[in-house]
PDB file of N, CA, C and O and ligand atoms in Angstrom:
ATOM      1  N   MET F   1       6.810  12.501  -3.234  1.00 82.00           N
ATOM      2  CA  MET F   1       5.413  12.229  -2.853  1.00 82.00           C
ATOM      3  C   MET F   1       5.263  10.731  -2.519  1.00 82.00           C
ATOM      4  O   MET F   1       5.720   9.896  -3.291  1.00 82.00           O
ATOM      5  N   PRO F   2       4.660  10.402  -1.391  1.00 96.00           N
ATOM      6  CA  PRO F   2       4.533   8.983  -1.011  1.00 96.00           C
ATOM      7  C   PRO F   2       3.694   8.188  -1.997  1.00 96.00           C
ATOM      8  O   PRO F   2       2.895   8.739  -2.747  1.00 96.00           O
ATOM      9  N   HIS F   3       3.881   6.893  -1.958  1.00 98.00           N
ATOM     10  CA  HIS F   3       3.048   5.975  -2.711  1.00 98.00           C
ATOM     11  C   HIS F   3       1.788   5.674  -1.898  1.00 98.00           C
ATOM     12  O   HIS F   3       1.731   5.928  -0.696  1.00 98.00           O
ATOM     13  N   THR F   4       0.786   5.122  -2.568  1.00 98.00           N
ATOM     14  CA  THR F   4      -0.491   4.785  -1.940  1.00 98.00           C
ATOM     15  C   THR F   4      -0.867   3.355  -2.296  1.00 98.00           C
ATOM     16  O   THR F   4      -0.660   2.928  -3.434  1.00 98.00           O
ATOM     17  N   ILE F   5      -1.424   2.621  -1.346  1.00 98.00           N
ATOM     18  CA  ILE F   5      -2.029   1.327  -1.662  1.00 98.00           C
ATOM     19  C   ILE F   5      -3.539   1.545  -1.747  1.00 98.00           C
ATOM     20  O   ILE F   5      -4.167   2.024  -0.794  1.00 98.00           O
ATOM     21  N   VAL F   6      -4.108   1.237  -2.898  1.00 98.00           N
ATOM     22  CA  VAL F   6      -5.549   1.392  -3.079  1.00 98.00           C
ATOM     23  C   VAL F   6      -6.224   0.238  -2.322  1.00 98.00           C
ATOM     24  O   VAL F   6      -6.152  -0.922  -2.735  1.00 98.00           O
ATOM     25  N   SER F   7      -6.827   0.572  -1.212  1.00 98.00           N
ATOM     26  CA  SER F   7      -7.306  -0.448  -0.260  1.00 98.00           C
ATOM     27  C   SER F   7      -8.227  -1.475  -0.900  1.00 98.00           C
ATOM     28  O   SER F   7      -8.142  -2.667  -0.601  1.00 98.00           O
ATOM     29  N   ASP F   8      -9.105  -1.027  -1.769  1.00 98.00           N
ATOM     30  CA  ASP F   8     -10.098  -1.943  -2.333  1.00 98.00           C
ATOM     31  C   ASP F   8      -9.602  -2.702  -3.566  1.00 98.00           C
ATOM     32  O   ASP F   8     -10.341  -3.503  -4.131  1.00 98.00           O
ATOM     33  N   ILE F   9      -8.344  -2.462  -3.980  1.00 98.00           N
ATOM     34  CA  ILE F   9      -7.735  -3.259  -5.050  1.00 98.00           C
ATOM     35  C   ILE F   9      -6.698  -4.228  -4.465  1.00 98.00           C
ATOM     36  O   ILE F   9      -6.525  -5.341  -4.949  1.00 98.00           O
ATOM     37  N   CYS F  10      -6.017  -3.815  -3.416  1.00 98.00           N
ATOM     38  CA  CYS F  10      -5.051  -4.667  -2.709  1.00 98.00           C
ATOM     39  C   CYS F  10      -5.697  -6.004  -2.350  1.00 98.00           C
ATOM     40  O   CYS F  10      -6.869  -6.061  -1.984  1.00 98.00           O
ATOM     41  N   GLU F  11      -4.913  -7.086  -2.481  1.00 98.00           N
ATOM     42  CA  GLU F  11      -5.420  -8.410  -2.110  1.00 98.00           C
ATOM     43  C   GLU F  11      -4.656  -9.005  -0.927  1.00 98.00           C
ATOM     44  O   GLU F  11      -4.752 -10.200  -0.650  1.00 98.00           O
ATOM     45  N   GLY F  12      -3.874  -8.179  -0.266  1.00 97.00           N
ATOM     46  CA  GLY F  12      -3.217  -8.629   0.956  1.00 97.00           C
ATOM     47  C   GLY F  12      -2.090  -9.625   0.756  1.00 97.00           C
ATOM     48  O   GLY F  12      -1.740 -10.362   1.672  1.00 97.00           O
ATOM     49  N   VAL F  13      -1.504  -9.632  -0.440  1.00 96.00           N
ATOM     50  CA  VAL F  13      -0.448 -10.591  -0.769  1.00 96.00           C
ATOM     51  C   VAL F  13       0.798 -10.394   0.107  1.00 96.00           C
ATOM     52  O   VAL F  13       1.507 -11.334   0.436  1.00 96.00           O
ATOM     53  N   ALA F  14       1.067  -9.129   0.443  1.00 96.00           N
ATOM     54  CA  ALA F  14       2.152  -8.747   1.366  1.00 96.00           C
ATOM     55  C   ALA F  14       3.559  -8.788   0.776  1.00 96.00           C
ATOM     56  O   ALA F  14       4.527  -8.700   1.529  1.00 96.00           O
ATOM     57  N   SER F  15       3.713  -8.913  -0.541  1.00 97.00           N
ATOM     58  CA  SER F  15       5.047  -8.796  -1.145  1.00 97.00           C
ATOM     59  C   SER F  15       5.648  -7.432  -0.803  1.00 97.00           C
ATOM     60  O   SER F  15       6.842  -7.320  -0.510  1.00 97.00           O
ATOM     61  N   CYS F  16       4.829  -6.421  -0.838  1.00 98.00           N
ATOM     62  CA  CYS F  16       5.287  -5.056  -0.558  1.00 98.00           C
ATOM     63  C   CYS F  16       5.713  -4.905   0.893  1.00 98.00           C
ATOM     64  O   CYS F  16       6.721  -4.284   1.204  1.00 98.00           O
ATOM     65  N   PHE F  17       4.950  -5.494   1.772  1.00 97.00           N
ATOM     66  CA  PHE F  17       5.199  -5.420   3.213  1.00 97.00           C
ATOM     67  C   PHE F  17       6.615  -5.891   3.541  1.00 97.00           C
ATOM     68  O   PHE F  17       7.331  -5.272   4.324  1.00 97.00           O
ATOM     69  N   GLN F  18       7.015  -6.986   2.893  1.00 97.00           N
ATOM     70  CA  GLN F  18       8.339  -7.537   3.145  1.00 97.00           C
ATOM     71  C   GLN F  18       9.427  -6.762   2.411  1.00 97.00           C
ATOM     72  O   GLN F  18      10.577  -6.750   2.833  1.00 97.00           O
ATOM     73  N   ALA F  19       9.086  -6.118   1.318  1.00 98.00           N
ATOM     74  CA  ALA F  19      10.109  -5.474   0.482  1.00 98.00           C
ATOM     75  C   ALA F  19      10.417  -4.030   0.879  1.00 98.00           C
ATOM     76  O   ALA F  19      11.506  -3.534   0.590  1.00 98.00           O
ATOM     77  N   CYS F  20       9.521  -3.368   1.528  1.00 98.00           N
ATOM     78  CA  CYS F  20       9.716  -1.942   1.845  1.00 98.00           C
ATOM     79  C   CYS F  20      10.951  -1.751   2.729  1.00 98.00           C
ATOM     80  O   CYS F  20      11.048  -2.352   3.792  1.00 98.00           O
ATOM     81  N   PRO F  21      11.908  -0.910   2.295  1.00 98.00           N
ATOM     82  CA  PRO F  21      13.158  -0.747   3.045  1.00 98.00           C
ATOM     83  C   PRO F  21      13.007   0.031   4.343  1.00 98.00           C
ATOM     84  O   PRO F  21      13.890  -0.026   5.198  1.00 98.00           O
ATOM     85  N   VAL F  22      11.907   0.767   4.496  1.00 98.00           N
ATOM     86  CA  VAL F  22      11.738   1.548   5.732  1.00 98.00           C
ATOM     87  C   VAL F  22      10.559   1.058   6.574  1.00 98.00           C
ATOM     88  O   VAL F  22      10.139   1.723   7.527  1.00 98.00           O
ATOM     89  N   GLU F  23      10.028  -0.114   6.231  1.00 98.00           N
ATOM     90  CA  GLU F  23       8.960  -0.757   7.004  1.00 98.00           C
ATOM     91  C   GLU F  23       7.772   0.171   7.283  1.00 98.00           C
ATOM     92  O   GLU F  23       7.258   0.228   8.401  1.00 98.00           O
ATOM     93  N   CYS F  24       7.348   0.893   6.250  1.00 98.00           N
ATOM     94  CA  CYS F  24       6.217   1.804   6.461  1.00 98.00           C
ATOM     95  C   CYS F  24       4.906   1.240   5.932  1.00 98.00           C
ATOM     96  O   CYS F  24       3.896   1.940   5.890  1.00 98.00           O
ATOM     97  N   ILE F  25       4.901  -0.039   5.525  1.00 98.00           N
ATOM     98  CA  ILE F  25       3.667  -0.667   5.065  1.00 98.00           C
ATOM     99  C   ILE F  25       3.100  -1.506   6.203  1.00 98.00           C
ATOM    100  O   ILE F  25       3.800  -2.332   6.795  1.00 98.00           O
ATOM    101  N   LYS F  26       1.847  -1.239   6.532  1.00 98.00           N
ATOM    102  CA  LYS F  26       1.220  -1.838   7.723  1.00 98.00           C
ATOM    103  C   LYS F  26      -0.042  -2.600   7.324  1.00 98.00           C
ATOM    104  O   LYS F  26      -0.746  -2.199   6.388  1.00 98.00           O
ATOM    105  N   PRO F  27      -0.373  -3.666   8.070  1.00 97.00           N
ATOM    106  CA  PRO F  27      -1.620  -4.380   7.793  1.00 97.00           C
ATOM    107  C   PRO F  27      -2.837  -3.555   8.208  1.00 97.00           C
ATOM    108  O   PRO F  27      -2.835  -2.934   9.270  1.00 97.00           O
ATOM    109  N   GLY F  28      -3.858  -3.538   7.354  1.00 97.00           N
ATOM    110  CA  GLY F  28      -5.098  -2.859   7.690  1.00 97.00           C
ATOM    111  C   GLY F  28      -5.947  -3.714   8.631  1.00 97.00           C
ATOM    112  O   GLY F  28      -5.697  -4.908   8.789  1.00 97.00           O
ATOM    113  N   GLN F  29      -6.930  -3.099   9.220  1.00 95.00           N
ATOM    114  CA  GLN F  29      -7.833  -3.811  10.129  1.00 95.00           C
ATOM    115  C   GLN F  29      -9.011  -4.362   9.335  1.00 95.00           C
ATOM    116  O   GLN F  29      -9.689  -3.611   8.637  1.00 95.00           O
ATOM    117  N   GLY F  30      -9.251  -5.679   9.444  1.00 93.00           N
ATOM    118  CA  GLY F  30     -10.407  -6.270   8.783  1.00 93.00           C
ATOM    119  C   GLY F  30     -10.200  -6.433   7.291  1.00 93.00           C
ATOM    120  O   GLY F  30      -9.080  -6.573   6.816  1.00 93.00           O
ATOM    121  N   GLY F  31     -11.296  -6.419   6.525  1.00 95.00           N
ATOM    122  CA  GLY F  31     -11.217  -6.670   5.098  1.00 95.00           C
ATOM    123  C   GLY F  31     -11.566  -5.439   4.282  1.00 95.00           C
ATOM    124  O   GLY F  31     -12.033  -4.432   4.804  1.00 95.00           O
ATOM    125  N   ASN F  32     -11.329  -5.549   2.975  1.00 97.00           N
ATOM    126  CA  ASN F  32     -11.688  -4.469   2.064  1.00 97.00           C
ATOM    127  C   ASN F  32     -12.963  -4.851   1.294  1.00 97.00           C
ATOM    128  O   ASN F  32     -13.627  -5.841   1.623  1.00 97.00           O
ATOM    129  N   MET F  33     -13.282  -4.117   0.260  1.00 96.00           N
ATOM    130  CA  MET F  33     -14.506  -4.397  -0.506  1.00 96.00           C
ATOM    131  C   MET F  33     -14.458  -5.744  -1.226  1.00 96.00           C
ATOM    132  O   MET F  33     -15.489  -6.329  -1.520  1.00 96.00           O
ATOM    133  N   LYS F  34     -13.224  -6.231  -1.528  1.00 96.00           N
ATOM    134  CA  LYS F  34     -13.077  -7.549  -2.163  1.00 96.00           C
ATOM    135  C   LYS F  34     -13.208  -8.679  -1.146  1.00 96.00           C
ATOM    136  O   LYS F  34     -13.237  -9.849  -1.516  1.00 96.00           O
ATOM    137  N   GLY F  35     -13.187  -8.316   0.133  1.00 97.00           N
ATOM    138  CA  GLY F  35     -13.257  -9.325   1.186  1.00 97.00           C
ATOM    139  C   GLY F  35     -11.907  -9.946   1.492  1.00 97.00           C
ATOM    140  O   GLY F  35     -11.827 -11.008   2.120  1.00 97.00           O
ATOM    141  N   THR F  36     -10.822  -9.283   1.062  1.00 97.00           N
ATOM    142  CA  THR F  36      -9.474  -9.779   1.375  1.00 97.00           C
ATOM    143  C   THR F  36      -8.818  -8.861   2.398  1.00 97.00           C
ATOM    144  O   THR F  36      -9.312  -7.768   2.686  1.00 97.00           O
ATOM    145  N   ASN F  37      -7.681  -9.315   2.906  1.00 97.00           N
ATOM    146  CA  ASN F  37      -6.863  -8.432   3.735  1.00 97.00           C
ATOM    147  C   ASN F  37      -6.326  -7.310   2.857  1.00 97.00           C
ATOM    148  O   ASN F  37      -6.277  -7.435   1.636  1.00 97.00           O
ATOM    149  N   TYR F  38      -5.869  -6.249   3.467  1.00 98.00           N
ATOM    150  CA  TYR F  38      -5.217  -5.175   2.721  1.00 98.00           C
ATOM    151  C   TYR F  38      -4.127  -4.552   3.588  1.00 98.00           C
ATOM    152  O   TYR F  38      -4.096  -4.771   4.808  1.00 98.00           O
ATOM    153  N   TYR F  39      -3.243  -3.841   2.947  1.00 98.00           N
ATOM    154  CA  TYR F  39      -2.174  -3.132   3.649  1.00 98.00           C
ATOM    155  C   TYR F  39      -2.283  -1.649   3.326  1.00 98.00           C
ATOM    156  O   TYR F  39      -2.976  -1.255   2.390  1.00 98.00           O
ATOM    157  N   TYR F  40      -1.623  -0.845   4.143  1.00 98.00           N
ATOM    158  CA  TYR F  40      -1.602   0.596   3.852  1.00 98.00           C
ATOM    159  C   TYR F  40      -0.206   1.156   4.102  1.00 98.00           C
ATOM    160  O   TYR F  40       0.607   0.553   4.804  1.00 98.00           O
ATOM    161  N   ILE F  41       0.063   2.302   3.503  1.00 98.00           N
ATOM    162  CA  ILE F  41       1.375   2.948   3.599  1.00 98.00           C
ATOM    163  C   ILE F  41       1.298   4.139   4.543  1.00 98.00           C
ATOM    164  O   ILE F  41       0.398   4.965   4.441  1.00 98.00           O
ATOM    165  N   ASP F  42       2.249   4.198   5.459  1.00 98.00           N
ATOM    166  CA  ASP F  42       2.378   5.366   6.337  1.00 98.00           C
ATOM    167  C   ASP F  42       3.041   6.474   5.513  1.00 98.00           C
ATOM    168  O   ASP F  42       4.239   6.438   5.248  1.00 98.00           O
ATOM    169  N   PHE F  43       2.239   7.439   5.097  1.00 98.00           N
ATOM    170  CA  PHE F  43       2.732   8.504   4.208  1.00 98.00           C
ATOM    171  C   PHE F  43       3.887   9.297   4.826  1.00 98.00           C
ATOM    172  O   PHE F  43       4.742   9.822   4.122  1.00 98.00           O
ATOM    173  N   ASN F  44       3.900   9.403   6.138  1.00 97.00           N
ATOM    174  CA  ASN F  44       4.937  10.205   6.800  1.00 97.00           C
ATOM    175  C   ASN F  44       6.299   9.528   6.811  1.00 97.00           C
ATOM    176  O   ASN F  44       7.314  10.186   6.999  1.00 97.00           O
ATOM    177  N   THR F  45       6.306   8.202   6.598  1.00 98.00           N
ATOM    178  CA  THR F  45       7.570   7.454   6.651  1.00 98.00           C
ATOM    179  C   THR F  45       8.048   7.057   5.261  1.00 98.00           C
ATOM    180  O   THR F  45       9.247   6.892   5.035  1.00 98.00           O
ATOM    181  N   CYS F  46       7.146   6.906   4.324  1.00 98.00           N
ATOM    182  CA  CYS F  46       7.478   6.480   2.958  1.00 98.00           C
ATOM    183  C   CYS F  46       8.530   7.399   2.340  1.00 98.00           C
ATOM    184  O   CYS F  46       8.426   8.619   2.430  1.00 98.00           O
ATOM    185  N   ILE F  47       9.565   6.791   1.721  1.00 98.00           N
ATOM    186  CA  ILE F  47      10.638   7.569   1.077  1.00 98.00           C
ATOM    187  C   ILE F  47      10.496   7.553  -0.448  1.00 98.00           C
ATOM    188  O   ILE F  47      11.409   7.946  -1.169  1.00 98.00           O
ATOM    189  N   ASP F  48       9.349   7.037  -0.918  1.00 98.00           N
ATOM    190  CA  ASP F  48       9.029   7.121  -2.341  1.00 98.00           C
ATOM    191  C   ASP F  48      10.027   6.364  -3.227  1.00 98.00           C
ATOM    192  O   ASP F  48      10.358   6.818  -4.318  1.00 98.00           O
ATOM    193  N   CYS F  49      10.480   5.209  -2.740  1.00 98.00           N
ATOM    194  CA  CYS F  49      11.505   4.457  -3.488  1.00 98.00           C
ATOM    195  C   CYS F  49      10.914   3.660  -4.655  1.00 98.00           C
ATOM    196  O   CYS F  49      11.613   3.302  -5.586  1.00 98.00           O
ATOM    197  N   GLY F  50       9.624   3.323  -4.570  1.00 98.00           N
ATOM    198  CA  GLY F  50       8.967   2.602  -5.651  1.00 98.00           C
ATOM    199  C   GLY F  50       9.060   1.085  -5.608  1.00 98.00           C
ATOM    200  O   GLY F  50       8.535   0.409  -6.486  1.00 98.00           O
ATOM    201  N   VAL F  51       9.738   0.547  -4.602  1.00 98.00           N
ATOM    202  CA  VAL F  51       9.903  -0.911  -4.522  1.00 98.00           C
ATOM    203  C   VAL F  51       8.550  -1.627  -4.402  1.00 98.00           C
ATOM    204  O   VAL F  51       8.320  -2.655  -5.027  1.00 98.00           O
ATOM    205  N   CYS F  52       7.650  -1.075  -3.608  1.00 98.00           N
ATOM    206  CA  CYS F  52       6.337  -1.722  -3.421  1.00 98.00           C
ATOM    207  C   CYS F  52       5.594  -1.843  -4.746  1.00 98.00           C
ATOM    208  O   CYS F  52       4.976  -2.863  -5.038  1.00 98.00           O
ATOM    209  N   LEU F  53       5.700  -0.810  -5.554  1.00 98.00           N
ATOM    210  CA  LEU F  53       5.039  -0.826  -6.863  1.00 98.00           C
ATOM    211  C   LEU F  53       5.655  -1.894  -7.766  1.00 98.00           C
ATOM    212  O   LEU F  53       4.943  -2.595  -8.496  1.00 98.00           O
ATOM    213  N   GLU F  54       6.969  -2.059  -7.695  1.00 98.00           N
ATOM    214  CA  GLU F  54       7.665  -3.068  -8.526  1.00 98.00           C
ATOM    215  C   GLU F  54       7.272  -4.487  -8.133  1.00 98.00           C
ATOM    216  O   GLU F  54       7.133  -5.358  -8.988  1.00 98.00           O
ATOM    217  N   VAL F  55       7.120  -4.751  -6.848  1.00 98.00           N
ATOM    218  CA  VAL F  55       6.908  -6.141  -6.410  1.00 98.00           C
ATOM    219  C   VAL F  55       5.440  -6.549  -6.335  1.00 98.00           C
ATOM    220  O   VAL F  55       5.134  -7.740  -6.298  1.00 98.00           O
ATOM    221  N   CYS F  56       4.533  -5.615  -6.317  1.00 98.00           N
ATOM    222  CA  CYS F  56       3.110  -5.970  -6.171  1.00 98.00           C
ATOM    223  C   CYS F  56       2.597  -6.708  -7.410  1.00 98.00           C
ATOM    224  O   CYS F  56       2.741  -6.228  -8.528  1.00 98.00           O
ATOM    225  N   PRO F  57       1.995  -7.876  -7.228  1.00 98.00           N
ATOM    226  CA  PRO F  57       1.483  -8.647  -8.364  1.00 98.00           C
ATOM    227  C   PRO F  57       0.071  -8.244  -8.799  1.00 98.00           C
ATOM    228  O   PRO F  57      -0.435  -8.768  -9.793  1.00 98.00           O
ATOM    229  N   VAL F  58      -0.545  -7.350  -8.058  1.00 98.00           N
ATOM    230  CA  VAL F  58      -1.944  -6.987  -8.337  1.00 98.00           C
ATOM    231  C   VAL F  58      -1.993  -5.647  -9.067  1.00 98.00           C
ATOM    232  O   VAL F  58      -1.630  -4.603  -8.511  1.00 98.00           O
ATOM    233  N   LYS F  59      -2.436  -5.689 -10.306  1.00 98.00           N
ATOM    234  CA  LYS F  59      -2.461  -4.479 -11.135  1.00 98.00           C
ATOM    235  C   LYS F  59      -3.297  -3.367 -10.486  1.00 98.00           C
ATOM    236  O   LYS F  59      -4.438  -3.609 -10.099  1.00 98.00           O
ATOM    237  N   GLY F  60      -2.697  -2.203 -10.357  1.00 98.00           N
ATOM    238  CA  GLY F  60      -3.428  -1.049  -9.850  1.00 98.00           C
ATOM    239  C   GLY F  60      -3.500  -0.931  -8.338  1.00 98.00           C
ATOM    240  O   GLY F  60      -4.074   0.024  -7.823  1.00 98.00           O
ATOM    241  N   ALA F  61      -2.894  -1.883  -7.619  1.00 98.00           N
ATOM    242  CA  ALA F  61      -3.003  -1.838  -6.156  1.00 98.00           C
ATOM    243  C   ALA F  61      -2.091  -0.782  -5.535  1.00 98.00           C
ATOM    244  O   ALA F  61      -2.400  -0.237  -4.480  1.00 98.00           O
ATOM    245  N   VAL F  62      -0.957  -0.510  -6.201  1.00 98.00           N
ATOM    246  CA  VAL F  62      -0.043   0.520  -5.695  1.00 98.00           C
ATOM    247  C   VAL F  62       0.053   1.627  -6.724  1.00 98.00           C
ATOM    248  O   VAL F  62       0.235   1.358  -7.917  1.00 98.00           O
ATOM    249  N   ILE F  63      -0.066   2.864  -6.282  1.00 98.00           N
ATOM    250  CA  ILE F  63       0.085   3.978  -7.207  1.00 98.00           C
ATOM    251  C   ILE F  63       1.135   4.957  -6.675  1.00 98.00           C
ATOM    252  O   ILE F  63       1.311   5.101  -5.467  1.00 98.00           O
ATOM    253  N   ALA F  64       1.840   5.609  -7.605  1.00 98.00           N
ATOM    254  CA  ALA F  64       2.981   6.453  -7.260  1.00 98.00           C
ATOM    255  C   ALA F  64       2.564   7.886  -6.979  1.00 98.00           C
ATOM    256  O   ALA F  64       3.125   8.835  -7.515  1.00 98.00           O
ATOM    257  N   GLU F  65       1.571   8.036  -6.148  1.00 97.00           N
ATOM    258  CA  GLU F  65       1.174   9.370  -5.707  1.00 97.00           C
ATOM    259  C   GLU F  65       0.449   9.252  -4.374  1.00 97.00           C
ATOM    260  O   GLU F  65       0.003   8.167  -4.003  1.00 97.00           O
ATOM    261  N   GLU F  66       0.357  10.349  -3.658  1.00 98.00           N
ATOM    262  CA  GLU F  66      -0.303  10.335  -2.354  1.00 98.00           C
ATOM    263  C   GLU F  66      -1.799  10.561  -2.539  1.00 98.00           C
ATOM    264  O   GLU F  66      -2.219  11.644  -2.921  1.00 98.00           O
ATOM    265  N   ARG F  67      -2.586   9.504  -2.279  1.00 98.00           N
ATOM    266  CA  ARG F  67      -4.031   9.575  -2.470  1.00 98.00           C
ATOM    267  C   ARG F  67      -4.754   9.043  -1.225  1.00 98.00           C
ATOM    268  O   ARG F  67      -5.265   7.921  -1.221  1.00 98.00           O
ATOM    269  N   PRO F  68      -4.795   9.852  -0.191  1.00 97.00           N
ATOM    270  CA  PRO F  68      -5.457   9.407   1.042  1.00 97.00           C
ATOM    271  C   PRO F  68      -6.930   9.055   0.839  1.00 97.00           C
ATOM    272  O   PRO F  68      -7.509   8.309   1.626  1.00 97.00           O
ATOM    273  N   ASP F  69      -7.525   9.548  -0.238  1.00 98.00           N
ATOM    274  CA  ASP F  69      -8.940   9.243  -0.520  1.00 98.00           C
ATOM    275  C   ASP F  69      -9.124   7.795  -0.984  1.00 98.00           C
ATOM    276  O   ASP F  69     -10.244   7.278  -0.955  1.00 98.00           O
ATOM    277  N   LEU F  70      -8.036   7.134  -1.420  1.00 98.00           N
ATOM    278  CA  LEU F  70      -8.127   5.757  -1.924  1.00 98.00           C
ATOM    279  C   LEU F  70      -7.591   4.727  -0.942  1.00 98.00           C
ATOM    280  O   LEU F  70      -7.710   3.529  -1.164  1.00 98.00           O
ATOM    281  N   GLN F  71      -7.001   5.198   0.126  1.00 98.00           N
ATOM    282  CA  GLN F  71      -6.331   4.295   1.065  1.00 98.00           C
ATOM    283  C   GLN F  71      -6.973   4.371   2.449  1.00 98.00           C
ATOM    284  O   GLN F  71      -7.010   5.428   3.062  1.00 98.00           O
ATOM    285  N   ILE F  72      -7.454   3.238   2.940  1.00 95.00           N
ATOM    286  CA  ILE F  72      -7.976   3.158   4.302  1.00 95.00           C
ATOM    287  C   ILE F  72      -6.799   2.907   5.230  1.00 95.00           C
ATOM    288  O   ILE F  72      -6.001   2.007   4.975  1.00 95.00           O
ATOM    289  N   ASN F  73      -6.676   3.686   6.288  1.00 86.00           N
ATOM    290  CA  ASN F  73      -5.566   3.465   7.227  1.00 86.00           C
ATOM    291  C   ASN F  73      -6.028   2.690   8.444  1.00 86.00           C
ATOM    292  O   ASN F  73      -7.175   2.657   8.748  1.00 86.00           O
TER     293      ASN F  73
HETATM  294  S1  LIG L   1      -0.298  -3.695  -2.357  1.00 67.19           S
HETATM  295 FE1  LIG L   1       0.102  -5.483  -3.617  1.00 67.19          FE
HETATM  296  S2  LIG L   1       1.890  -6.540  -2.698  1.00 67.19           S
HETATM  297 FE2  LIG L   1       1.059  -5.092  -1.205  1.00 67.19          FE
HETATM  298  S3  LIG L   1      -0.343  -6.302   0.043  1.00 67.19           S
HETATM  299 FE3  LIG L   1      -1.560  -5.331  -1.572  1.00 67.19          FE
HETATM  300  S4  LIG L   1      -1.648  -6.810  -3.211  1.00 67.19           S
HETATM  301 FE4  LIG L   1       0.028  -7.405  -1.867  1.00 67.19          FE
HETATM  302  S1  LIG L   2       7.564   3.627  -2.018  1.00 67.19           S
HETATM  303 FE1  LIG L   2       9.234   2.552  -0.926  1.00 67.19          FE
HETATM  304  S2  LIG L   2       9.241   3.484   1.110  1.00 67.19           S
HETATM  305 FE2  LIG L   2       7.259   3.951   0.179  1.00 67.19          FE
HETATM  306  S3  LIG L   2       5.891   2.328   0.847  1.00 67.19           S
HETATM  307 FE3  LIG L   2       6.730   1.736  -1.151  1.00 67.19          FE
HETATM  308  S4  LIG L   2       8.509   0.452  -0.650  1.00 67.19           S
HETATM  309 FE4  LIG L   2       7.982   1.624   1.201  1.00 67.19          FE
END
């Protein structure tokens, strides 16, 4: 099951963007509810490796399940 970036918790740090081995993390358009940049995961490409979750410094921004209701694409 793909991972999800919770759009309104993400702070756009981009550690995950650089670490993803299959380059399926993309920058979102505009800002989130916090007023920061955010990224999102292409669920169709994600291989569920968990690297993004390990490197993200923002608690709760990445979750190990597919939750399209929490992620703005
Ligand atoms: S999910 Fe975490 S590492 Fe990725 S952009 Fe958002 S805050 Fe940064
Ligand atoms: S779980 Fe792995 S493949 Fe999926 S978005 Fe995170 S780093 Fe990329």
